[in-house]
Short mmCIF file of C-alpha atoms and ligand atoms in Angstrom, two decimals:
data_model
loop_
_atom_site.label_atom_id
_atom_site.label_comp_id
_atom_site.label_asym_id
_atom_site.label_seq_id
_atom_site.Cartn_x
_atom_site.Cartn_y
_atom_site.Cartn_z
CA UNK A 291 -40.59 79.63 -45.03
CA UNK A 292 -37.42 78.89 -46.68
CA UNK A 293 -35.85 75.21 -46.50
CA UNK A 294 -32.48 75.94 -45.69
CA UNK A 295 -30.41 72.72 -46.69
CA UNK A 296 -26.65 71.85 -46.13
CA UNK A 297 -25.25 71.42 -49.12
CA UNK A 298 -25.33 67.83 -50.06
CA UNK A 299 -22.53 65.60 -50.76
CA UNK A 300 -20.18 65.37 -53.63
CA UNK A 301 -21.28 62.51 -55.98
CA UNK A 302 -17.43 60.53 -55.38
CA UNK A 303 -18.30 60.78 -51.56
CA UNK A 304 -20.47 57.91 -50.74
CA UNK A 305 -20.46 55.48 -48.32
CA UNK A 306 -21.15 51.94 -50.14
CA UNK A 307 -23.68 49.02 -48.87
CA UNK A 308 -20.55 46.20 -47.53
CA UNK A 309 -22.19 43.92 -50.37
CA UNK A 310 -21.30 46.51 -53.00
CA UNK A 311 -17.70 45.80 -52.85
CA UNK A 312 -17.29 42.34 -51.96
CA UNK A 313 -15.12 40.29 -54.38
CA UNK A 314 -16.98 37.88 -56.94
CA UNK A 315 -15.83 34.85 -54.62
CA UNK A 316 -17.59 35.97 -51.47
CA UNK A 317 -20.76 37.39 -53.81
CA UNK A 318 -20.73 34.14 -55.27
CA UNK A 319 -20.82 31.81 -52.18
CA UNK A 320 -23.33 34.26 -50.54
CA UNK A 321 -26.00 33.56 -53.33
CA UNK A 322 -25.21 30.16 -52.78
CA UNK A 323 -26.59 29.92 -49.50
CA UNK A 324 -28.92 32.12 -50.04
CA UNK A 325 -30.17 29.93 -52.85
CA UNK A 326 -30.41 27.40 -51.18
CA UNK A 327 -32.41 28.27 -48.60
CA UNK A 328 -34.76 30.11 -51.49
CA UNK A 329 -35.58 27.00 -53.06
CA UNK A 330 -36.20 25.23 -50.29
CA UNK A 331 -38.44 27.76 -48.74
CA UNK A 332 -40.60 28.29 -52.34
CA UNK A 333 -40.83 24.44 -52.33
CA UNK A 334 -41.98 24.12 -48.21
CA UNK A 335 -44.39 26.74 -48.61
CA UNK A 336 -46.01 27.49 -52.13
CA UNK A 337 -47.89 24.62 -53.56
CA UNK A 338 -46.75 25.96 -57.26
CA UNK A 339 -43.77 25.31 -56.82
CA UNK A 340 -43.67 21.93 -54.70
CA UNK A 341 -45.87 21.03 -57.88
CA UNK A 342 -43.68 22.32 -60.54
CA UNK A 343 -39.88 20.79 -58.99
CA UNK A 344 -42.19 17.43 -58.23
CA UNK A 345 -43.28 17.52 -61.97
CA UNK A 346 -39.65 18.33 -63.15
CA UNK A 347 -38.34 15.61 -61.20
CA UNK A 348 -35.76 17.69 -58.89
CA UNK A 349 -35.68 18.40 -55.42
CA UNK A 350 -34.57 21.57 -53.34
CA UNK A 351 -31.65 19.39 -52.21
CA UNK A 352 -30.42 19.01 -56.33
CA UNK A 353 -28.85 22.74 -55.38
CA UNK A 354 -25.33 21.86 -55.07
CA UNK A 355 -23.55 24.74 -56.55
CA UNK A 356 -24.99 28.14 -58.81
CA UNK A 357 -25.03 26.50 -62.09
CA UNK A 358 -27.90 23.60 -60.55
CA UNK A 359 -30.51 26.28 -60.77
CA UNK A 360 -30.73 25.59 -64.30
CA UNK A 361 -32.22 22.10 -63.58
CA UNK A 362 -35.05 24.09 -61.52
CA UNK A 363 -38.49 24.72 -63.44
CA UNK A 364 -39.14 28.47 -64.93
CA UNK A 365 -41.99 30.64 -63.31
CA UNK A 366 -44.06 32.66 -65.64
CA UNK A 367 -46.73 35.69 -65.79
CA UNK A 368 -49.23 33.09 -66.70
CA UNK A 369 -48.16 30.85 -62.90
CA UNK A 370 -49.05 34.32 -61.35
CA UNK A 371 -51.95 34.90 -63.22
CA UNK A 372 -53.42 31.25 -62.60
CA UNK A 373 -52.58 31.72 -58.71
CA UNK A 374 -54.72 34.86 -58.83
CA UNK A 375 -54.65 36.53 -56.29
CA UNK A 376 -52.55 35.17 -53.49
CA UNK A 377 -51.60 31.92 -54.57
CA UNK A 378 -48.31 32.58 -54.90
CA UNK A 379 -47.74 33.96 -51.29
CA UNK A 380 -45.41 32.22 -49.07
CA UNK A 381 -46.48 33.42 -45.69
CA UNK A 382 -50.06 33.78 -44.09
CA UNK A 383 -51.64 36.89 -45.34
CA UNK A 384 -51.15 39.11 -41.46
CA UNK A 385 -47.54 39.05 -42.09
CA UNK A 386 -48.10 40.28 -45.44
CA UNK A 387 -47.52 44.21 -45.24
CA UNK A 388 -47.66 45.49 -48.60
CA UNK A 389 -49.33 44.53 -51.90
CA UNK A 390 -48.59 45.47 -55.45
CA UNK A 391 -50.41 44.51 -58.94
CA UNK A 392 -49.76 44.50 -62.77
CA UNK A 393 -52.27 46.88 -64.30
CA UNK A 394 -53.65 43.81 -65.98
CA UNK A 395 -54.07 45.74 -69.16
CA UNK A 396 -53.90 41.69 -70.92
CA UNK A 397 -55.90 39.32 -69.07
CA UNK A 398 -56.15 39.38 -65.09
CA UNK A 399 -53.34 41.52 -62.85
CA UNK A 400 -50.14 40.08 -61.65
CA UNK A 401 -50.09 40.34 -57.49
CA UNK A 402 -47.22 40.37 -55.45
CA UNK A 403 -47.13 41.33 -52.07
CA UNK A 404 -43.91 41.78 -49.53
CA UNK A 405 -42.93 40.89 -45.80
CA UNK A 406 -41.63 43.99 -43.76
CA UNK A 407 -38.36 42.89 -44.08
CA UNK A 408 -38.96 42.80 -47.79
CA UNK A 409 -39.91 46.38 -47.75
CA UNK A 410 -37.03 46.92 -45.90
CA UNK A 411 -34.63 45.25 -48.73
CA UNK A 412 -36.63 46.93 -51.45
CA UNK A 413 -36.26 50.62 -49.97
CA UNK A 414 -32.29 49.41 -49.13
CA UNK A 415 -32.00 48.23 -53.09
CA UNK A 416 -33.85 51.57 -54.72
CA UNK A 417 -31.64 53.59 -51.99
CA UNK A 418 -28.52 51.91 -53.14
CA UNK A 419 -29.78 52.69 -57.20
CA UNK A 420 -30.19 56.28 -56.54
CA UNK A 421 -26.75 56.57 -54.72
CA UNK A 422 -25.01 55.08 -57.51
CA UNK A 423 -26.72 56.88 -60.37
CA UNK A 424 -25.43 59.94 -58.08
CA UNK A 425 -28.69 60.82 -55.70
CA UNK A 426 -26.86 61.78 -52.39
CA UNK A 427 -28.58 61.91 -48.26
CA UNK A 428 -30.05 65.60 -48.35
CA UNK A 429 -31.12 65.95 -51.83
CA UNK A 430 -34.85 67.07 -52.85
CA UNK A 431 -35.75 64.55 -55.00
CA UNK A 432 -39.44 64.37 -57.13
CA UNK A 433 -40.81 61.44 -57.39
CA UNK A 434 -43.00 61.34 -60.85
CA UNK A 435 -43.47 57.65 -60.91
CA UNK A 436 -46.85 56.61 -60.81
CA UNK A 437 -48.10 56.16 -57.08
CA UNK A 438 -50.55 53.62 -56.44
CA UNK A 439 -50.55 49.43 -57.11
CA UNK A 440 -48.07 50.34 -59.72
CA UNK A 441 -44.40 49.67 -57.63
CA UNK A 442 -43.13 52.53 -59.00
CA UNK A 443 -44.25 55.44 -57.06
CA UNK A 444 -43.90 53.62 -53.39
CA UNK A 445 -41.23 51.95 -54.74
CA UNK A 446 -39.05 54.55 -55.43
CA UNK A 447 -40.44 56.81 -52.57
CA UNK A 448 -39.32 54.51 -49.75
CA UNK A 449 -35.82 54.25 -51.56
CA UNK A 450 -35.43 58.34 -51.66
CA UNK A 451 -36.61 58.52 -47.96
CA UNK A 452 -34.14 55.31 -46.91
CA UNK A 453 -31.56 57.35 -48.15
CA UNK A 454 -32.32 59.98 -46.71
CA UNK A 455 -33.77 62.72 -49.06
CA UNK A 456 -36.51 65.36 -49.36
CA UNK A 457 -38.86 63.06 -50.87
CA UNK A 458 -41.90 65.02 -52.83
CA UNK A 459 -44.41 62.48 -53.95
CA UNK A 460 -46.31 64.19 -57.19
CA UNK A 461 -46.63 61.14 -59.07
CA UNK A 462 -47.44 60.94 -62.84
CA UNK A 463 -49.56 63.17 -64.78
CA UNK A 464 -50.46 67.29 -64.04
CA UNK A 465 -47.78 68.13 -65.82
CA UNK A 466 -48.42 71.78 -65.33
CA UNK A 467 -48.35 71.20 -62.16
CA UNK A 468 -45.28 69.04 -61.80
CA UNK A 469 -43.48 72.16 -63.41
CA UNK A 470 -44.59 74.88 -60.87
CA UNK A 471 -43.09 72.34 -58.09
CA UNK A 472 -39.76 71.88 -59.74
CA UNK A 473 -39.71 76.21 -60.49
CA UNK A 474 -40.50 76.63 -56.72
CA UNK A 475 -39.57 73.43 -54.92
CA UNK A 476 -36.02 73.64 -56.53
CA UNK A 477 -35.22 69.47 -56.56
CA UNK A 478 -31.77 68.24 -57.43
CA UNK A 479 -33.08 64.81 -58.93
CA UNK A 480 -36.16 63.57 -60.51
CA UNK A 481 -37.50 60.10 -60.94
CA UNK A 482 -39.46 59.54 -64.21
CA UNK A 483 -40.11 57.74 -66.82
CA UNK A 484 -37.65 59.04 -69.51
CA UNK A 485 -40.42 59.65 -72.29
CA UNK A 486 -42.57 61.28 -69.56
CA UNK A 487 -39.45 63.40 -68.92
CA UNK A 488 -39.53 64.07 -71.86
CA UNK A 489 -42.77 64.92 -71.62
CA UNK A 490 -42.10 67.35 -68.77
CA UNK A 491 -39.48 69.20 -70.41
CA UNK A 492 -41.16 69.40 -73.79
CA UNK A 493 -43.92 71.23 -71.49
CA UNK A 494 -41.61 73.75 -70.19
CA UNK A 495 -40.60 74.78 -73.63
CA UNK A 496 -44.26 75.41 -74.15
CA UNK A 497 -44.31 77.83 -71.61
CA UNK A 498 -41.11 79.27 -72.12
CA UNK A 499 -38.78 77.84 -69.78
CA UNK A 500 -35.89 76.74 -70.45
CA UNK A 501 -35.61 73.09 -69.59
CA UNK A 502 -31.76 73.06 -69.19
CA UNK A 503 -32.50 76.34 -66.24
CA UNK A 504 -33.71 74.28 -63.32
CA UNK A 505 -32.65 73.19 -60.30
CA UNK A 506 -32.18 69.50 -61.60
CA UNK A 507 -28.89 67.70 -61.76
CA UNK A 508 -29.84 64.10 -61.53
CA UNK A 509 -32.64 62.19 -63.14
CA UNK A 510 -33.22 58.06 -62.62
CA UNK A 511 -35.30 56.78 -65.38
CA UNK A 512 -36.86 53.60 -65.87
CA UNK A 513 -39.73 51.43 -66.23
CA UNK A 514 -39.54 51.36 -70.01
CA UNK A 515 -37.10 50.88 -72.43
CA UNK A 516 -34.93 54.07 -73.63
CA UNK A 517 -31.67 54.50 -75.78
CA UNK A 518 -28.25 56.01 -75.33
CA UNK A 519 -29.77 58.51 -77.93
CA UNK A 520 -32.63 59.10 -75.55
CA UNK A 521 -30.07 59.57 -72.82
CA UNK A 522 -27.97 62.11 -74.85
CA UNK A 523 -31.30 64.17 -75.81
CA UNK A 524 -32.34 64.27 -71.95
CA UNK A 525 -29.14 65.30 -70.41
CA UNK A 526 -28.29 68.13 -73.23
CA UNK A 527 -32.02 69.73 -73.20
CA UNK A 528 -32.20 69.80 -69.50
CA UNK A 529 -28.54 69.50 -68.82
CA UNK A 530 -28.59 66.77 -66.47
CA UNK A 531 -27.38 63.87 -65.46
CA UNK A 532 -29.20 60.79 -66.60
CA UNK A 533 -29.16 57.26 -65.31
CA UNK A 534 -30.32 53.83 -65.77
CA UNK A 535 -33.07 52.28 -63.26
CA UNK A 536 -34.71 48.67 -63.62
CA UNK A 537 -37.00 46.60 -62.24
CA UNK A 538 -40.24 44.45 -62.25
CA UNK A 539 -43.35 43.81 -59.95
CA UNK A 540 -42.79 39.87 -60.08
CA UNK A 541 -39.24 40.17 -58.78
CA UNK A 542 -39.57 43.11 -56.80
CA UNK A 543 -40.10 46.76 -58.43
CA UNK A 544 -37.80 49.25 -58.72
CA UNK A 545 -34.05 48.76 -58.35
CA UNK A 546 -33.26 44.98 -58.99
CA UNK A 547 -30.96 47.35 -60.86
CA UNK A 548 -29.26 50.78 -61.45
CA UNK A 549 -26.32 52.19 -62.97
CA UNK A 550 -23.75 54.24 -61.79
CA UNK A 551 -22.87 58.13 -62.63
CA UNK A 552 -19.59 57.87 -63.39
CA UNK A 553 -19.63 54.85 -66.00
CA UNK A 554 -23.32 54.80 -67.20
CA UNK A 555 -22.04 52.04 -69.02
CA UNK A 556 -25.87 50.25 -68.13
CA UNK A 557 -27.41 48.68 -64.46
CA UNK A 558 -25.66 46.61 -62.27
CA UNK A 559 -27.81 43.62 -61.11
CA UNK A 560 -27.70 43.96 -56.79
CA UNK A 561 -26.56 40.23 -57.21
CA UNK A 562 -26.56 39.37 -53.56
CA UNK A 563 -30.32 39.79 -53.89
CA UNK A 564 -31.39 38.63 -57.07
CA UNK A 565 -29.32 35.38 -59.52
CA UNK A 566 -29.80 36.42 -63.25
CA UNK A 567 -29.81 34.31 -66.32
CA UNK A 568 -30.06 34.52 -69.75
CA UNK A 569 -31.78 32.15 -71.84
CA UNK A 570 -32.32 31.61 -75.48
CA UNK A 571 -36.06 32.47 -75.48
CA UNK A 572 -36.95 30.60 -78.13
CA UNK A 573 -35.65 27.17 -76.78
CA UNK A 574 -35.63 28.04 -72.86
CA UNK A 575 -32.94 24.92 -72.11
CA UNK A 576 -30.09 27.08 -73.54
CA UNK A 577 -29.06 29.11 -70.69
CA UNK A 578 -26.51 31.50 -72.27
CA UNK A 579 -23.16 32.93 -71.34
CA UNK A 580 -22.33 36.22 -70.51
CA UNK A 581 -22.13 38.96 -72.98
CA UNK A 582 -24.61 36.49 -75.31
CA UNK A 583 -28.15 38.12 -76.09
CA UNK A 584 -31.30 36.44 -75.17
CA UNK A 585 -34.08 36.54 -72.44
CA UNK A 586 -33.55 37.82 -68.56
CA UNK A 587 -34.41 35.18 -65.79
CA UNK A 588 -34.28 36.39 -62.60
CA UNK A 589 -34.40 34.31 -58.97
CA UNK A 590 -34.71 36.28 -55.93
CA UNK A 591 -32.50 35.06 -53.20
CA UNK A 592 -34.36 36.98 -49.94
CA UNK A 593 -37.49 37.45 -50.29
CA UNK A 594 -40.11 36.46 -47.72
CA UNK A 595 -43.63 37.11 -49.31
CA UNK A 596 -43.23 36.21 -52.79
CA UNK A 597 -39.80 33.72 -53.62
CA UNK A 598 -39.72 33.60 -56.93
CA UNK A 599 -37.77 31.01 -58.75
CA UNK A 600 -36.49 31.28 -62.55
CA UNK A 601 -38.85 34.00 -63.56
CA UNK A 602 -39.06 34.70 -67.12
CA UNK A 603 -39.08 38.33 -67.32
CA UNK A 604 -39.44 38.52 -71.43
CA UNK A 605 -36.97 41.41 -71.15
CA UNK A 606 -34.44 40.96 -74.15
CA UNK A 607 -30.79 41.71 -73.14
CA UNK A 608 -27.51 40.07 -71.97
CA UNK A 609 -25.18 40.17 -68.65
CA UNK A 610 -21.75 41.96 -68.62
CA UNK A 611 -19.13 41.90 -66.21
CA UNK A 612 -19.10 44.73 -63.00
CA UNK A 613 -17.15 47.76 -63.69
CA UNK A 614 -18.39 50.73 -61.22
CA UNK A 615 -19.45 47.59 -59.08
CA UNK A 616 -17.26 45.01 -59.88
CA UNK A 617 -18.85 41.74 -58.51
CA UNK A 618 -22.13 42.49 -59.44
CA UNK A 619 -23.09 41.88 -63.19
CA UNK A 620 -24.24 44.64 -65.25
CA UNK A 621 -27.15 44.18 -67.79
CA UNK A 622 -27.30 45.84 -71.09
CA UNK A 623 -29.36 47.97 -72.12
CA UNK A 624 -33.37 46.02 -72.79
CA UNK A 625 -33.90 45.83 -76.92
CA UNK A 626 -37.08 45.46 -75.87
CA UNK A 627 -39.87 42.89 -74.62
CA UNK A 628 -40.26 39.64 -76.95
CA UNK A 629 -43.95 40.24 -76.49
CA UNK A 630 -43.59 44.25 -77.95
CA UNK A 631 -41.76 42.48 -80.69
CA UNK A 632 -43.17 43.40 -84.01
CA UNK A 633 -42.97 40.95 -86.53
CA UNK A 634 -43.05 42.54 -90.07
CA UNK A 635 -42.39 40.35 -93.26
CA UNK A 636 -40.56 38.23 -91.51
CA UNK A 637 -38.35 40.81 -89.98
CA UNK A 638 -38.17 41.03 -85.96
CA UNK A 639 -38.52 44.67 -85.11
CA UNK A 640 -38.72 46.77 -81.49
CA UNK A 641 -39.76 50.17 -80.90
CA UNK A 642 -36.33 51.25 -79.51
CA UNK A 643 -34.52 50.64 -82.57
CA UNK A 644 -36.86 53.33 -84.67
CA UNK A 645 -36.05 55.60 -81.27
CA UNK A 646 -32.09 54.94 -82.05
CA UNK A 647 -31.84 55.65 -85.39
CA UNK A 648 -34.88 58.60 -85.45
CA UNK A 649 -32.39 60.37 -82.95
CA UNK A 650 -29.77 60.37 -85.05
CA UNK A 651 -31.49 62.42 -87.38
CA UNK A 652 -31.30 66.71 -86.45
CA UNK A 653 -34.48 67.40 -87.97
CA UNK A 654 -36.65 64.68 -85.83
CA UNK A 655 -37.94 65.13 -82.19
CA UNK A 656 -37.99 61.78 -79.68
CA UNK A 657 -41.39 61.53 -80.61
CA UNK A 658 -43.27 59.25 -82.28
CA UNK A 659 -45.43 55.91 -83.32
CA UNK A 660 -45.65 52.82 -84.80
CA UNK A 661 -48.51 51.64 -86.62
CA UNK A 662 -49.12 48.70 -87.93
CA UNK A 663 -51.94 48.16 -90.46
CA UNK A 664 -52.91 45.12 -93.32
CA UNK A 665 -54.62 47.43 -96.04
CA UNK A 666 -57.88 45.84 -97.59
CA UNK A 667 -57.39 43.07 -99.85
CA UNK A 668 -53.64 43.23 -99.21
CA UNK A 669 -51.91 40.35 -97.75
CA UNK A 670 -48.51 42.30 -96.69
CA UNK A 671 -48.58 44.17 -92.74
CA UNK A 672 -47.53 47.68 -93.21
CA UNK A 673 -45.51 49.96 -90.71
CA UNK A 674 -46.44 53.85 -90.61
CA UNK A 675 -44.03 55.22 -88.68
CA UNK A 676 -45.80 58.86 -87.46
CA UNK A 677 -43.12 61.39 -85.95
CA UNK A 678 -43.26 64.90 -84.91
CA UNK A 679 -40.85 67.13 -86.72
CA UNK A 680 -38.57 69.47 -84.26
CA UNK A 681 -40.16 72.73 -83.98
CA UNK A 682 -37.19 74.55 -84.75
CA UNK A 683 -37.62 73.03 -88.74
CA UNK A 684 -39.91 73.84 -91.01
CA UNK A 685 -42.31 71.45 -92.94
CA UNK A 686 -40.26 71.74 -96.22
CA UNK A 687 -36.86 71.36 -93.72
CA UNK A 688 -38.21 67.73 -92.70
CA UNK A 689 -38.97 66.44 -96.43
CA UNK A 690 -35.47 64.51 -96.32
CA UNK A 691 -35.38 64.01 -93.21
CA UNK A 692 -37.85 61.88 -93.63
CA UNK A 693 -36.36 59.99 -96.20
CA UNK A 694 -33.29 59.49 -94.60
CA UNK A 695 -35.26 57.60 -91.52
CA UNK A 696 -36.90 55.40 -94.27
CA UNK A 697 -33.24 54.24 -95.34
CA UNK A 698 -31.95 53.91 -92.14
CA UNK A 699 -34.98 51.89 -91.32
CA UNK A 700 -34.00 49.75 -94.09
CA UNK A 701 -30.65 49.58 -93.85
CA UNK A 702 -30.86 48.97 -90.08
CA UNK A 703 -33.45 46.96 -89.28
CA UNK A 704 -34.22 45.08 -92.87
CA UNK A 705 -38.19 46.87 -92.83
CA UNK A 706 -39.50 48.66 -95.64
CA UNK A 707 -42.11 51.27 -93.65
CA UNK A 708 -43.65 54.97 -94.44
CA UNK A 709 -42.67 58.06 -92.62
CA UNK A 710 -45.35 60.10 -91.64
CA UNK A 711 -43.87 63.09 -90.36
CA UNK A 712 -46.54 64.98 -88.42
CA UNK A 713 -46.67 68.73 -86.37
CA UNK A 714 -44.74 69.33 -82.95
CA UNK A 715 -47.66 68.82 -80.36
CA UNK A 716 -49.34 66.06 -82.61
CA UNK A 717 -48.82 62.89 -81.07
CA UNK A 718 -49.92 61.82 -77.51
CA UNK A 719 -47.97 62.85 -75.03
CA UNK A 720 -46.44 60.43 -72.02
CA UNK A 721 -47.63 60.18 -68.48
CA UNK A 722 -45.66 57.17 -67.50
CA UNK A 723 -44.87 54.13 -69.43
CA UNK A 724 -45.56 55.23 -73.35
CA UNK A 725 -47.38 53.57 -75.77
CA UNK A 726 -45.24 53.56 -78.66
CA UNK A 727 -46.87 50.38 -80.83
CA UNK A 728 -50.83 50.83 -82.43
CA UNK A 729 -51.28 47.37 -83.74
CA UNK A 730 -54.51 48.53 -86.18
CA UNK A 731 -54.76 44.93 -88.00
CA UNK A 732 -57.51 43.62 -88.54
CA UNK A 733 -57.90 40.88 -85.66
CA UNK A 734 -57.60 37.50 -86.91
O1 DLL B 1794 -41.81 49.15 -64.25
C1 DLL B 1794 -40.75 48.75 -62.12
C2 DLL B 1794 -39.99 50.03 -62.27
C3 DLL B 1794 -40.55 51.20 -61.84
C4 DLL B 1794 -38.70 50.03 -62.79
C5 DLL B 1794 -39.84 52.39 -61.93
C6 DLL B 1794 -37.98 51.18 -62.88
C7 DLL B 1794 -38.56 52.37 -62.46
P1 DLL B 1794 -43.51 46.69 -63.99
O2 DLL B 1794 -44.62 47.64 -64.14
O3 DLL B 1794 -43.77 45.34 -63.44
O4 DLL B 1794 -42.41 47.29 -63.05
O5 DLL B 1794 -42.83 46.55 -65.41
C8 DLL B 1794 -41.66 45.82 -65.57
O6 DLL B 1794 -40.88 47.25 -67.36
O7 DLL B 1794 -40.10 43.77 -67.35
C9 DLL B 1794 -39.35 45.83 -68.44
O8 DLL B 1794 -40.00 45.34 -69.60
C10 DLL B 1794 -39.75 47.28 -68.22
N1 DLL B 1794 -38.66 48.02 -67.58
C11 DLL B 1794 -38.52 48.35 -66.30
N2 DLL B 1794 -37.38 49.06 -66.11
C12 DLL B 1794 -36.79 49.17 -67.32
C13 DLL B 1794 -35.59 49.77 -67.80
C14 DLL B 1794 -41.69 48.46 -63.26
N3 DLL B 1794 -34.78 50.44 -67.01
C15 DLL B 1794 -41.19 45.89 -66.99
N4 DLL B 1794 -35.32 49.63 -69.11
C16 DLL B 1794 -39.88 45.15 -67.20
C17 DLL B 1794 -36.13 48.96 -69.95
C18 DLL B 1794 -37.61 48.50 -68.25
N5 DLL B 1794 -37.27 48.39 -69.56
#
């Protein structure tokens, strides 16, 4: 049988959530109130927290106006780790509907579960993401996000349906498979990963399709960081559209933040649900002004389940003002973690600026690896940076190439590394969130 579908609509012909276009003022005073109540509620009903304000000396009632929160204790991973697993949970568990974890690749998973009404924000928050970044009621949309604890999959799944789209719920991985669907299936949007995008379309050039001849118009990528040159390589090979989607387990999942089509000038924070900060991460008092670089704090201001207040997110970026959206901030685009930070003589390094400048360069695919290694008797960390020549260049082609990423490298970033560049097909390939650092040092 044939799905016949109506033709969906235009991208400039959607109808926006009321709190999308509110003025500053009113978003301001809304978060307010909804503040307000948020503290109070963490306090009433999550011993954490009555602990933490106690210890700090300040009191739900402190919460005069928006710029009090910063006399409110920070939340960590570690506060959600010690309250393993449902410490942190601010109603009894039957009202509970949903749960979500961290893998817990480092040390016990993060778990965070959500109300019905939460679920009901969440899906709202994703839908509102996709409609911006130009995802439209009637639309096929695959879903390549990882299903399972991961908040990904669901995440974005409930958002495409709340919308009102042709969900189809692959997941990650099979590429193969994930291929045939999108030849047969004919989706207008895909939600990914960008290097496992990458990953999909590197697969169709395998088998001989060209990725720039499907059905795709739109694709919503997140979960990772990714560059403007990332962007520009995505939406030329498969001639797409390509936008901006962000989000954590401890504040929600997906969609805390997406960007719109017709700017993608980076996500705007869905501020009537979420209060962002920035912070100087190395001394945490310093909260920072817009358009300043330093760490992302987030507060939700609705949540039921899971409140969480002043969460350090350890995502590296700073707030700009609306444009597509114009009360709600926009957040620029994550450097990277300050935990993925690489430290190398002294020099801070992340894997996204190697991404950046690597993409400048014609001869180099998107992708590569850092490793890091401390040769024997040496007392000096060394960066191999391993990356896959484009197939279209031949070994001796790449030979400067190579070079020229070396100087940018230094020039750039203040690192002295090696280039390793290595056969197309050589590297591991995504299936989700990508691996990029091998930290081979010799454990201390
Ligand atoms: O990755 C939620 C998500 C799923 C977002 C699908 C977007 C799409 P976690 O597994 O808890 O949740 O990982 C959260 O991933 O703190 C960032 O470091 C990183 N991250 C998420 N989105 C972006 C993005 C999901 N758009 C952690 N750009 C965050 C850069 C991102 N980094």
């Amino acid at each position: 049988m044939t799905l016949h579908a109506t033709e969906p609509a235009a991208a400039t012909d959607a109808v926006l959530d009321r709190e999308e276009t509110i003025s500053r003022d009113e978003l301001e005073a809304l978060q307010l109130s909804r503040l307000q109540h948020t503290v109070a509620y963490a306090y009433d009903r999550v011993p954490l927290y009555k602990r933490k304000f106690d210890e700090a000396g300040v009191h739900p009632t402190d919460l005069r106006e928006l710029a009090d929160l910063g006399k409110f204790p920070f939340t960590t991973k570690e506060d959600l780790r010690l309250e393993y697993p449902f410490g942190m949970f601010a109603v009894p568990q039957h009202e509970v509907a949903r749960i979500h974890a961290s893998s817990g690749t480092t040390g016990r998973a993060t778990v965070v579960g959500y109300t019905k009404k939460d679920l009901a924000d969440w899906a709202k928050l994703v839908a509102r993401s996709l409609r911006a970044s130009g995802v439209r009621p009637g639309m096929k949309v695959h879903n390549a996000y990882g299903y399972g604890l991961f908040t990904g999959g669901m995440g974005a799944h409930a958002g495409a349906e709340a919308l009102g789209c042709t969900v189809i719920p692959i997941s990650g991985g099979q590429t193969e498979r994930q291929i045939t669907l999108i030849q047969d299936f004919k989706p207008d949007a895909i939600l990914a990963t960008p290097t496992y995008l990458l990953t999909i379309a590197d697969a169709m050039m395998k088998q001989g399709i060209d990725p720039a001849s499907t059905s795709l118009k739109y694709a919503v990528l997140g979960a990772e960081p990714w560059t403007e040159e990332m962007r520009h390589e995505l939406e030329t090979t498969m001639n797409i559209k390509a936008c901006d989607i962000y989000g954590l387990s401890e504040v929600m999942g997906p969609g805390v933040a997406g960007e719109a089509v017709e700017t993608q000038d980076g996500s705007h924070i869905w501020e009537d649900h979420f209060r962002p900060e920035v912070i100087d991460a190395f001394d945490p008092t310093k909260v920072l002004g817009d358009g300043e670089h330093g760490e992302l704090v987030f507060t939700s201001l609705t949540k039921e389940a899971l409140p969480i207040i002043r969460y350090r997110t350890k995502d590296l970026t700073r707030l700009l003002p609306g444009t597509a959206r114009p009360a709600h901030r926009r957040m620029g685009r994550i450097t990277g973690r300050s935990d993925d930070m690489i430290i190398l003589r002294g020099v801070n390094l992340f894997p996204s600026q190697i991404e950046e400048i690597a993409l400048r360069i014609p001869e180099l695919s998107p992708h590569f690896q850092l490793e890091l290694t401390r040769p024997e008797g040496q007392r000096m960390d060394q960066l191999t940076v391993k990356i896959e020549r484009r197939e279209s260049v031949s070994v001796e082609g790449v030979a400067s190439a190579a070079k020229v990423l070396q100087q940018q490298i230094k020039i750039h970033v203040g690192s002295s590394c090696t280039v390793n560049v290595v056969e197309p097909g050589s590297l591991e390939r995504s299936n989700g969130k990508l691996r990029r650092i091998y930290d081979l040092r010799p454990k201390a």
